[in-house]
């Protein structure tokens, strides 16, 4: 079973989350390839059982500039049968908390991709304990859905 984890970060929160998620998955003997969004290509998704995408949010709940090319390409890719999990770092003081995660969710659904876990939004104000608890919940849901990966993998 193999996972592609694509992330984008500006100040490091999403990168930290990506590392925690990767570590937890590797502890469960899952191979994880990590790429930043600017170097990832949606046409590679089909080589993986699961694609995890993590993004921060910029502007007014928007996809950040360094994710735009990846996002637009994803919007033009047939994602039928492809499995995803989504997470992102944001700040609850903004009107659209982690809005880029919702934009990504919409794009994946429009292209017939499927989310296997509840999308996870992390508040950058959270302390490490709260963050680790959320990561554990997110990864547990992904691991619980492993049967679905095997069907598709
Ligand atoms: C100009 C600007 C706009 C932002 N807009 C939003 C927003 O609309 N919603 C949100 O949840 N966070 C927003 N943020 C907060 C970042 O998404 C948040 O700090 C996040 O943790 C950054 O992740 P990173 O450390 O991986 O770069 C904004 C930050 C900046 C600097």
mmCIF file of N, CA, C and O in Angstrom, residues 33-123:
data_model
loop_
_atom_site.group_PDB
_atom_site.id
_atom_site.type_symbol
_atom_site.label_atom_id
_atom_site.label_comp_id
_atom_site.label_asym_id
_atom_site.label_seq_id
_atom_site.Cartn_x
_atom_site.Cartn_y
_atom_site.Cartn_z
ATOM 1 N N UNK A 33 5.224 8.707 0.129
ATOM 2 C CA UNK A 33 6.043 9.638 -0.650
ATOM 3 C C UNK A 33 5.519 11.043 -0.382
ATOM 4 O O UNK A 33 4.309 11.274 -0.474
ATOM 5 N N UNK A 34 6.410 11.962 -0.077
ATOM 6 C CA UNK A 34 5.987 13.325 0.244
ATOM 7 C C UNK A 34 6.472 14.277 -0.849
ATOM 8 O O UNK A 34 7.634 14.202 -1.274
ATOM 9 N N UNK A 35 5.569 15.147 -1.297
ATOM 10 C CA UNK A 35 5.942 16.155 -2.293
ATOM 11 C C UNK A 35 5.305 17.480 -1.935
ATOM 12 O O UNK A 35 4.186 17.500 -1.404
ATOM 13 N N UNK A 36 5.981 18.568 -2.253
ATOM 14 C CA UNK A 36 5.329 19.864 -2.109
ATOM 15 C C UNK A 36 4.449 20.088 -3.336
ATOM 16 O O UNK A 36 4.723 19.555 -4.426
ATOM 17 N N UNK A 37 3.389 20.890 -3.153
ATOM 18 C CA UNK A 37 2.378 21.021 -4.206
ATOM 19 C C UNK A 37 2.982 21.501 -5.529
ATOM 20 O O UNK A 37 2.573 21.042 -6.600
ATOM 21 N N UNK A 38 3.985 22.382 -5.459
ATOM 22 C CA UNK A 38 4.529 22.931 -6.699
ATOM 23 C C UNK A 38 5.250 21.865 -7.538
ATOM 24 O O UNK A 38 5.446 22.030 -8.738
ATOM 25 N N UNK A 39 5.660 20.750 -6.897
ATOM 26 C CA UNK A 39 6.385 19.706 -7.645
ATOM 27 C C UNK A 39 5.522 18.471 -7.900
ATOM 28 O O UNK A 39 5.983 17.495 -8.476
ATOM 29 N N UNK A 40 4.249 18.524 -7.449
ATOM 30 C CA UNK A 40 3.365 17.359 -7.612
ATOM 31 C C UNK A 40 2.526 17.495 -8.877
ATOM 32 O O UNK A 40 2.175 18.605 -9.280
ATOM 33 N N UNK A 41 2.215 16.346 -9.487
ATOM 34 C CA UNK A 41 1.431 16.331 -10.732
ATOM 35 C C UNK A 41 0.236 15.402 -10.541
ATOM 36 O O UNK A 41 0.445 14.206 -10.300
ATOM 37 N N UNK A 42 -0.988 15.907 -10.684
ATOM 38 C CA UNK A 42 -2.154 15.043 -10.479
ATOM 39 C C UNK A 42 -2.152 13.763 -11.328
ATOM 40 O O UNK A 42 -2.734 12.761 -10.917
ATOM 41 N N UNK A 43 -1.476 13.763 -12.484
ATOM 42 C CA UNK A 43 -1.486 12.532 -13.287
ATOM 43 C C UNK A 43 -0.719 11.384 -12.594
ATOM 44 O O UNK A 43 -0.864 10.229 -12.968
ATOM 45 N N UNK A 44 0.095 11.741 -11.555
ATOM 46 C CA UNK A 44 0.822 10.703 -10.798
ATOM 47 C C UNK A 44 -0.080 9.988 -9.793
ATOM 48 O O UNK A 44 0.305 8.951 -9.249
ATOM 49 N N UNK A 45 -1.234 10.564 -9.506
ATOM 50 C CA UNK A 45 -2.084 10.032 -8.431
ATOM 51 C C UNK A 45 -2.397 8.551 -8.616
ATOM 52 O O UNK A 45 -2.469 7.790 -7.648
ATOM 53 N N UNK A 46 -2.619 8.165 -9.878
ATOM 54 C CA UNK A 46 -3.079 6.803 -10.162
ATOM 55 C C UNK A 46 -2.078 5.743 -9.706
ATOM 56 O O UNK A 46 -2.442 4.579 -9.539
ATOM 57 N N UNK A 47 -0.807 6.127 -9.492
ATOM 58 C CA UNK A 47 0.192 5.147 -9.031
ATOM 59 C C UNK A 47 0.079 4.880 -7.534
ATOM 60 O O UNK A 47 0.825 4.055 -7.003
ATOM 61 N N UNK A 48 -0.798 5.603 -6.851
ATOM 62 C CA UNK A 48 -0.894 5.473 -5.389
ATOM 63 C C UNK A 48 -2.286 4.973 -4.978
ATOM 64 O O UNK A 48 -3.289 5.273 -5.626
ATOM 65 N N UNK A 49 -2.307 4.234 -3.859
ATOM 66 C CA UNK A 49 -3.589 3.762 -3.324
ATOM 67 C C UNK A 49 -4.373 4.911 -2.709
ATOM 68 O O UNK A 49 -5.608 4.908 -2.712
ATOM 69 N N UNK A 50 -3.645 5.875 -2.154
ATOM 70 C CA UNK A 50 -4.298 6.990 -1.465
ATOM 71 C C UNK A 50 -3.465 8.255 -1.653
ATOM 72 O O UNK A 50 -2.238 8.206 -1.590
ATOM 73 N N UNK A 51 -4.160 9.367 -1.885
ATOM 74 C CA UNK A 51 -3.482 10.663 -1.987
ATOM 75 C C UNK A 51 -3.974 11.548 -0.841
ATOM 76 O O UNK A 51 -5.183 11.741 -0.684
ATOM 77 N N UNK A 52 -3.034 12.030 -0.048
ATOM 78 C CA UNK A 52 -3.379 12.940 1.051
ATOM 79 C C UNK A 52 -2.886 14.331 0.659
ATOM 80 O O UNK A 52 -1.724 14.494 0.272
ATOM 81 N N UNK A 53 -3.776 15.317 0.729
ATOM 82 C CA UNK A 53 -3.396 16.677 0.353
ATOM 83 C C UNK A 53 -3.573 17.596 1.564
ATOM 84 O O UNK A 53 -4.627 17.602 2.203
ATOM 85 N N UNK A 54 -2.526 18.357 1.860
ATOM 86 C CA UNK A 54 -2.587 19.326 2.959
ATOM 87 C C UNK A 54 -2.225 20.707 2.453
ATOM 88 O O UNK A 54 -1.216 20.872 1.767
ATOM 89 N N UNK A 55 -3.048 21.701 2.772
ATOM 90 C CA UNK A 55 -2.760 23.059 2.321
ATOM 91 C C UNK A 55 -3.088 24.084 3.393
ATOM 92 O O UNK A 55 -4.014 23.885 4.179
ATOM 93 N N UNK A 56 -2.320 25.152 3.416
ATOM 94 C CA UNK A 56 -2.726 26.289 4.242
ATOM 95 C C UNK A 56 -3.734 27.111 3.436
ATOM 96 O O UNK A 56 -4.051 26.761 2.292
ATOM 97 N N UNK A 57 -4.259 28.169 4.014
ATOM 98 C CA UNK A 57 -5.257 29.009 3.343
ATOM 99 C C UNK A 57 -4.746 30.435 3.282
ATOM 100 O O UNK A 57 -4.127 30.923 4.226
ATOM 101 N N UNK A 58 -5.005 31.098 2.169
ATOM 102 C CA UNK A 58 -4.544 32.480 2.016
ATOM 103 C C UNK A 58 -5.698 33.350 1.542
ATOM 104 O O UNK A 58 -6.798 32.861 1.262
ATOM 105 N N UNK A 59 -5.448 34.665 1.444
ATOM 106 C CA UNK A 59 -6.483 35.594 0.970
ATOM 107 C C UNK A 59 -7.718 35.496 1.837
ATOM 108 O O UNK A 59 -7.630 35.500 3.066
ATOM 109 N N UNK A 60 -8.868 35.332 1.175
ATOM 110 C CA UNK A 60 -10.146 35.261 1.890
ATOM 111 C C UNK A 60 -10.688 33.832 1.739
ATOM 112 O O UNK A 60 -11.627 33.592 0.991
ATOM 113 N N UNK A 61 -10.043 32.897 2.429
ATOM 114 C CA UNK A 61 -10.445 31.492 2.330
ATOM 115 C C UNK A 61 -10.001 30.848 1.029
ATOM 116 O O UNK A 61 -10.608 29.879 0.563
ATOM 117 N N UNK A 62 -8.924 31.386 0.443
ATOM 118 C CA UNK A 62 -8.534 30.964 -0.911
ATOM 119 C C UNK A 62 -7.390 29.945 -0.933
ATOM 120 O O UNK A 62 -6.630 29.809 0.013
ATOM 121 N N UNK A 63 -7.275 29.311 -2.108
ATOM 122 C CA UNK A 63 -6.130 28.446 -2.425
ATOM 123 C C UNK A 63 -4.889 29.348 -2.527
ATOM 124 O O UNK A 63 -4.922 30.359 -3.239
ATOM 125 N N UNK A 64 -3.794 29.010 -1.842
ATOM 126 C CA UNK A 64 -2.587 29.853 -1.921
ATOM 127 C C UNK A 64 -1.964 29.835 -3.321
ATOM 128 O O UNK A 64 -2.153 28.878 -4.077
ATOM 129 N N UNK A 65 -1.200 30.877 -3.617
ATOM 130 C CA UNK A 65 -0.580 31.010 -4.947
ATOM 131 C C UNK A 65 0.275 29.799 -5.324
ATOM 132 O O UNK A 65 0.279 29.373 -6.476
ATOM 133 N N UNK A 66 1.023 29.248 -4.351
ATOM 134 C CA UNK A 66 1.924 28.132 -4.691
ATOM 135 C C UNK A 66 1.179 26.808 -4.872
ATOM 136 O O UNK A 66 1.795 25.787 -5.170
ATOM 137 N N UNK A 67 -0.151 26.844 -4.698
ATOM 138 C CA UNK A 67 -0.952 25.628 -4.894
ATOM 139 C C UNK A 67 -1.830 25.752 -6.146
ATOM 140 O O UNK A 67 -2.388 24.772 -6.630
ATOM 141 N N UNK A 68 -1.920 26.977 -6.685
ATOM 142 C CA UNK A 68 -2.859 27.237 -7.783
ATOM 143 C C UNK A 68 -2.636 26.325 -8.992
ATOM 144 O O UNK A 68 -3.587 25.727 -9.513
ATOM 145 N N UNK A 69 -1.385 26.172 -9.440
ATOM 146 C CA UNK A 69 -1.127 25.351 -10.633
ATOM 147 C C UNK A 69 -1.579 23.910 -10.401
ATOM 148 O O UNK A 69 -2.241 23.299 -11.245
ATOM 149 N N UNK A 70 -1.202 23.387 -9.236
ATOM 150 C CA UNK A 70 -1.592 22.020 -8.855
ATOM 151 C C UNK A 70 -3.120 21.894 -8.815
ATOM 152 O O UNK A 70 -3.694 20.941 -9.360
ATOM 153 N N UNK A 71 -3.768 22.882 -8.209
ATOM 154 C CA UNK A 71 -5.231 22.890 -8.047
ATOM 155 C C UNK A 71 -5.923 22.926 -9.418
ATOM 156 O O UNK A 71 -6.870 22.163 -9.666
ATOM 157 N N UNK A 72 -5.429 23.791 -10.307
ATOM 158 C CA UNK A 72 -6.065 23.913 -11.626
ATOM 159 C C UNK A 72 -5.882 22.645 -12.455
ATOM 160 O O UNK A 72 -6.768 22.244 -13.202
ATOM 161 N N UNK A 73 -4.726 22.017 -12.294
ATOM 162 C CA UNK A 73 -4.484 20.759 -13.008
ATOM 163 C C UNK A 73 -5.399 19.659 -12.475
ATOM 164 O O UNK A 73 -5.954 18.865 -13.233
ATOM 165 N N UNK A 74 -5.550 19.663 -11.155
ATOM 166 C CA UNK A 74 -6.437 18.682 -10.510
ATOM 167 C C UNK A 74 -7.885 18.852 -11.033
ATOM 168 O O UNK A 74 -8.583 17.873 -11.278
ATOM 169 N N UNK A 75 -8.277 20.103 -11.244
ATOM 170 C CA UNK A 75 -9.642 20.376 -11.736
ATOM 171 C C UNK A 75 -9.864 19.843 -13.151
ATOM 172 O O UNK A 75 -10.995 19.765 -13.601
ATOM 173 N N UNK A 76 -8.747 19.528 -13.834
ATOM 174 C CA UNK A 76 -8.866 19.022 -15.212
ATOM 175 C C UNK A 76 -8.493 17.543 -15.305
ATOM 176 O O UNK A 76 -8.293 17.022 -16.398
ATOM 177 N N UNK A 77 -8.358 16.879 -14.162
ATOM 178 C CA UNK A 77 -7.954 15.475 -14.152
ATOM 179 C C UNK A 77 -9.132 14.594 -13.768
ATOM 180 O O UNK A 77 -9.860 14.924 -12.826
ATOM 181 N N UNK A 78 -9.337 13.521 -14.510
ATOM 182 C CA UNK A 78 -10.394 12.569 -14.140
ATOM 183 C C UNK A 78 -9.919 11.783 -12.921
ATOM 184 O O UNK A 78 -8.934 11.047 -12.997
ATOM 185 N N UNK A 79 -10.606 11.938 -11.805
ATOM 186 C CA UNK A 79 -10.177 11.314 -10.555
ATOM 187 C C UNK A 79 -11.077 10.145 -10.163
ATOM 188 O O UNK A 79 -11.074 9.711 -9.009
ATOM 189 N N UNK A 80 -11.802 9.604 -11.136
ATOM 190 C CA UNK A 80 -12.707 8.492 -10.858
ATOM 191 C C UNK A 80 -11.953 7.335 -10.194
ATOM 192 O O UNK A 80 -10.922 6.889 -10.708
ATOM 193 N N UNK A 81 -12.457 6.893 -9.034
ATOM 194 C CA UNK A 81 -11.860 5.748 -8.346
ATOM 195 C C UNK A 81 -10.649 6.098 -7.500
ATOM 196 O O UNK A 81 -10.114 5.250 -6.799
ATOM 197 N N UNK A 82 -10.201 7.355 -7.559
ATOM 198 C CA UNK A 82 -9.031 7.750 -6.773
ATOM 199 C C UNK A 82 -9.456 8.151 -5.355
ATOM 200 O O UNK A 82 -10.420 8.893 -5.191
ATOM 201 N N UNK A 83 -8.718 7.653 -4.379
ATOM 202 C CA UNK A 83 -9.074 7.913 -2.980
ATOM 203 C C UNK A 83 -8.210 9.032 -2.395
ATOM 204 O O UNK A 83 -7.010 9.104 -2.673
ATOM 205 N N UNK A 84 -8.861 9.868 -1.571
ATOM 206 C CA UNK A 84 -8.184 11.041 -1.004
ATOM 207 C C UNK A 84 -8.478 11.210 0.479
ATOM 208 O O UNK A 84 -9.512 10.756 0.983
ATOM 209 N N UNK A 85 -7.562 11.916 1.140
ATOM 210 C CA UNK A 85 -7.835 12.476 2.464
ATOM 211 C C UNK A 85 -7.267 13.899 2.443
ATOM 212 O O UNK A 85 -6.257 14.161 1.781
ATOM 213 N N UNK A 86 -7.943 14.805 3.137
ATOM 214 C CA UNK A 86 -7.574 16.219 3.078
ATOM 215 C C UNK A 86 -7.359 16.801 4.461
ATOM 216 O O UNK A 86 -8.127 16.517 5.384
ATOM 217 N N UNK A 87 -6.344 17.645 4.566
ATOM 218 C CA UNK A 87 -6.151 18.384 5.818
ATOM 219 C C UNK A 87 -5.574 19.756 5.492
ATOM 220 O O UNK A 87 -5.139 20.011 4.369
ATOM 221 N N UNK A 88 -5.604 20.625 6.488
ATOM 222 C CA UNK A 88 -5.013 21.936 6.257
ATOM 223 C C UNK A 88 -4.894 22.728 7.535
ATOM 224 O O UNK A 88 -5.598 22.472 8.514
ATOM 225 N N UNK A 89 -3.987 23.690 7.481
ATOM 226 C CA UNK A 89 -3.811 24.589 8.602
ATOM 227 C C UNK A 89 -4.448 25.925 8.269
ATOM 228 O O UNK A 89 -4.319 26.428 7.150
ATOM 229 N N UNK A 90 -5.166 26.480 9.228
ATOM 230 C CA UNK A 90 -5.779 27.789 9.048
ATOM 231 C C UNK A 90 -5.826 28.513 10.374
ATOM 232 O O UNK A 90 -5.170 28.113 11.333
ATOM 233 N N UNK A 91 -6.621 29.563 10.382
ATOM 234 C CA UNK A 91 -6.714 30.404 11.574
ATOM 235 C C UNK A 91 -8.193 30.733 11.758
ATOM 236 O O UNK A 91 -8.822 31.311 10.866
ATOM 237 N N UNK A 92 -8.735 30.349 12.913
ATOM 238 C CA UNK A 92 -10.188 30.500 13.145
ATOM 239 C C UNK A 92 -10.620 31.962 13.230
ATOM 240 O O UNK A 92 -11.814 32.246 13.230
ATOM 241 N N UNK A 93 -9.675 32.896 13.296
ATOM 242 C CA UNK A 93 -10.089 34.306 13.340
ATOM 243 C C UNK A 93 -10.507 34.808 11.951
ATOM 244 O O UNK A 93 -11.078 35.888 11.823
ATOM 245 N N UNK A 94 -10.233 34.033 10.903
ATOM 246 C CA UNK A 94 -10.670 34.406 9.553
ATOM 247 C C UNK A 94 -12.083 33.880 9.311
ATOM 248 O O UNK A 94 -12.481 32.852 9.870
ATOM 249 N N UNK A 95 -12.822 34.592 8.442
ATOM 250 C CA UNK A 95 -14.214 34.212 8.177
ATOM 251 C C UNK A 95 -14.308 32.800 7.598
ATOM 252 O O UNK A 95 -15.158 32.007 7.990
ATOM 253 N N UNK A 96 -13.432 32.494 6.639
ATOM 254 C CA UNK A 96 -13.466 31.166 6.010
ATOM 255 C C UNK A 96 -12.302 30.340 6.552
ATOM 256 O O UNK A 96 -11.215 30.310 5.965
ATOM 257 N N UNK A 97 -12.557 29.694 7.691
ATOM 258 C CA UNK A 97 -11.499 28.924 8.356
ATOM 259 C C UNK A 97 -11.028 27.774 7.453
ATOM 260 O O UNK A 97 -11.841 26.945 7.037
ATOM 261 N N UNK A 98 -9.722 27.777 7.152
ATOM 262 C CA UNK A 98 -9.126 26.740 6.290
ATOM 263 C C UNK A 98 -9.953 26.524 5.015
ATOM 264 O O UNK A 98 -10.173 25.391 4.581
ATOM 265 N N UNK A 99 -10.394 27.638 4.429
ATOM 266 C CA UNK A 99 -11.247 27.575 3.232
ATOM 267 C C UNK A 99 -10.614 26.824 2.071
ATOM 268 O O UNK A 99 -11.325 26.230 1.258
ATOM 269 N N UNK A 100 -9.285 26.834 1.977
ATOM 270 C CA UNK A 100 -8.627 26.145 0.854
ATOM 271 C C UNK A 100 -8.891 24.638 0.908
ATOM 272 O O UNK A 100 -8.936 23.971 -0.132
ATOM 273 N N UNK A 101 -9.070 24.116 2.112
ATOM 274 C CA UNK A 101 -9.379 22.679 2.250
ATOM 275 C C UNK A 101 -10.762 22.405 1.639
ATOM 276 O O UNK A 101 -10.962 21.391 0.950
ATOM 277 N N UNK A 102 -11.685 23.319 1.848
ATOM 278 C CA UNK A 102 -13.032 23.154 1.265
ATOM 279 C C UNK A 102 -12.997 23.291 -0.260
ATOM 280 O O UNK A 102 -13.683 22.557 -0.973
ATOM 281 N N UNK A 103 -12.162 24.225 -0.755
ATOM 282 C CA UNK A 103 -12.050 24.392 -2.228
ATOM 283 C C UNK A 103 -11.500 23.097 -2.834
ATOM 284 O O UNK A 103 -11.968 22.621 -3.856
ATOM 285 N N UNK A 104 -10.502 22.531 -2.174
ATOM 286 C CA UNK A 104 -9.868 21.304 -2.671
ATOM 287 C C UNK A 104 -10.896 20.157 -2.647
ATOM 288 O O UNK A 104 -10.979 19.364 -3.591
ATOM 289 N N UNK A 105 -11.659 20.103 -1.583
ATOM 290 C CA UNK A 105 -12.703 19.080 -1.434
ATOM 291 C C UNK A 105 -13.692 19.169 -2.606
ATOM 292 O O UNK A 105 -14.008 18.154 -3.256
ATOM 293 N N UNK A 106 -14.165 20.390 -2.890
ATOM 294 C CA UNK A 106 -15.117 20.585 -3.992
ATOM 295 C C UNK A 106 -14.525 20.116 -5.318
ATOM 296 O O UNK A 106 -15.185 19.427 -6.106
ATOM 297 N N UNK A 107 -13.252 20.494 -5.562
ATOM 298 C CA UNK A 107 -12.613 20.137 -6.842
ATOM 299 C C UNK A 107 -12.491 18.616 -6.974
ATOM 300 O O UNK A 107 -12.746 18.051 -8.047
ATOM 301 N N UNK A 108 -12.123 17.947 -5.887
ATOM 302 C CA UNK A 108 -11.963 16.488 -5.929
ATOM 303 C C UNK A 108 -13.305 15.817 -6.215
ATOM 304 O O UNK A 108 -13.407 14.914 -7.049
ATOM 305 N N UNK A 109 -14.352 16.287 -5.547
ATOM 306 C CA UNK A 109 -15.682 15.687 -5.760
ATOM 307 C C UNK A 109 -16.174 15.923 -7.194
ATOM 308 O O UNK A 109 -16.751 15.036 -7.822
ATOM 309 N N UNK A 110 -15.928 17.146 -7.693
ATOM 310 C CA UNK A 110 -16.353 17.457 -9.070
ATOM 311 C C UNK A 110 -15.681 16.541 -10.078
ATOM 312 O O UNK A 110 -16.254 16.198 -11.108
ATOM 313 N N UNK A 111 -14.460 16.118 -9.779
ATOM 314 C CA UNK A 111 -13.709 15.249 -10.699
ATOM 315 C C UNK A 111 -13.890 13.770 -10.345
ATOM 316 O O UNK A 111 -13.139 12.926 -10.803
ATOM 317 N N UNK A 112 -14.887 13.485 -9.492
ATOM 318 C CA UNK A 112 -15.271 12.106 -9.143
ATOM 319 C C UNK A 112 -14.273 11.381 -8.254
ATOM 320 O O UNK A 112 -14.272 10.152 -8.189
ATOM 321 N N UNK A 113 -13.398 12.141 -7.560
ATOM 322 C CA UNK A 113 -12.548 11.519 -6.545
ATOM 323 C C UNK A 113 -13.364 11.274 -5.286
ATOM 324 O O UNK A 113 -14.471 11.802 -5.143
ATOM 325 N N UNK A 114 -12.802 10.463 -4.366
ATOM 326 C CA UNK A 114 -13.570 10.115 -3.166
ATOM 327 C C UNK A 114 -12.741 10.322 -1.901
ATOM 328 O O UNK A 114 -11.605 9.858 -1.826
ATOM 329 N N UNK A 115 -13.337 11.013 -0.926
ATOM 330 C CA UNK A 115 -12.659 11.187 0.369
ATOM 331 C C UNK A 115 -12.947 9.989 1.264
ATOM 332 O O UNK A 115 -14.110 9.614 1.437
ATOM 333 N N UNK A 116 -11.889 9.431 1.860
ATOM 334 C CA UNK A 116 -12.090 8.269 2.735
ATOM 335 C C UNK A 116 -12.043 8.637 4.214
ATOM 336 O O UNK A 116 -12.223 7.797 5.072
ATOM 337 N N UNK A 117 -11.737 9.907 4.497
ATOM 338 C CA UNK A 117 -11.694 10.352 5.901
ATOM 339 C C UNK A 117 -12.261 11.764 5.977
ATOM 340 O O UNK A 117 -12.245 12.502 4.983
ATOM 341 N N UNK A 118 -12.761 12.117 7.150
ATOM 342 C CA UNK A 118 -13.280 13.469 7.354
ATOM 343 C C UNK A 118 -12.144 14.464 7.161
ATOM 344 O O UNK A 118 -11.036 14.264 7.680
ATOM 345 N N UNK A 119 -12.390 15.522 6.375
ATOM 346 C CA UNK A 119 -11.304 16.492 6.169
ATOM 347 C C UNK A 119 -10.972 17.146 7.507
ATOM 348 O O UNK A 119 -11.869 17.436 8.305
ATOM 349 N N UNK A 120 -9.678 17.345 7.752
ATOM 350 C CA UNK A 120 -9.233 17.791 9.073
ATOM 351 C C UNK A 120 -8.641 19.198 8.987
ATOM 352 O O UNK A 120 -7.662 19.425 8.278
ATOM 353 N N UNK A 121 -9.269 20.133 9.709
ATOM 354 C CA UNK A 121 -8.777 21.518 9.721
ATOM 355 C C UNK A 121 -8.090 21.790 11.052
ATOM 356 O O UNK A 121 -8.675 21.562 12.112
ATOM 357 N N UNK A 122 -6.854 22.261 10.986
ATOM 358 C CA UNK A 122 -6.068 22.523 12.188
ATOM 359 C C UNK A 122 -5.950 24.031 12.397
ATOM 360 O O UNK A 122 -5.577 24.761 11.475
ATOM 361 N N UNK A 123 -6.232 24.465 13.618
ATOM 362 C CA UNK A 123 -6.066 25.886 13.948
ATOM 363 C C UNK A 123 -4.609 26.126 14.331
ATOM 364 O O UNK A 123 -4.084 25.438 15.212
#
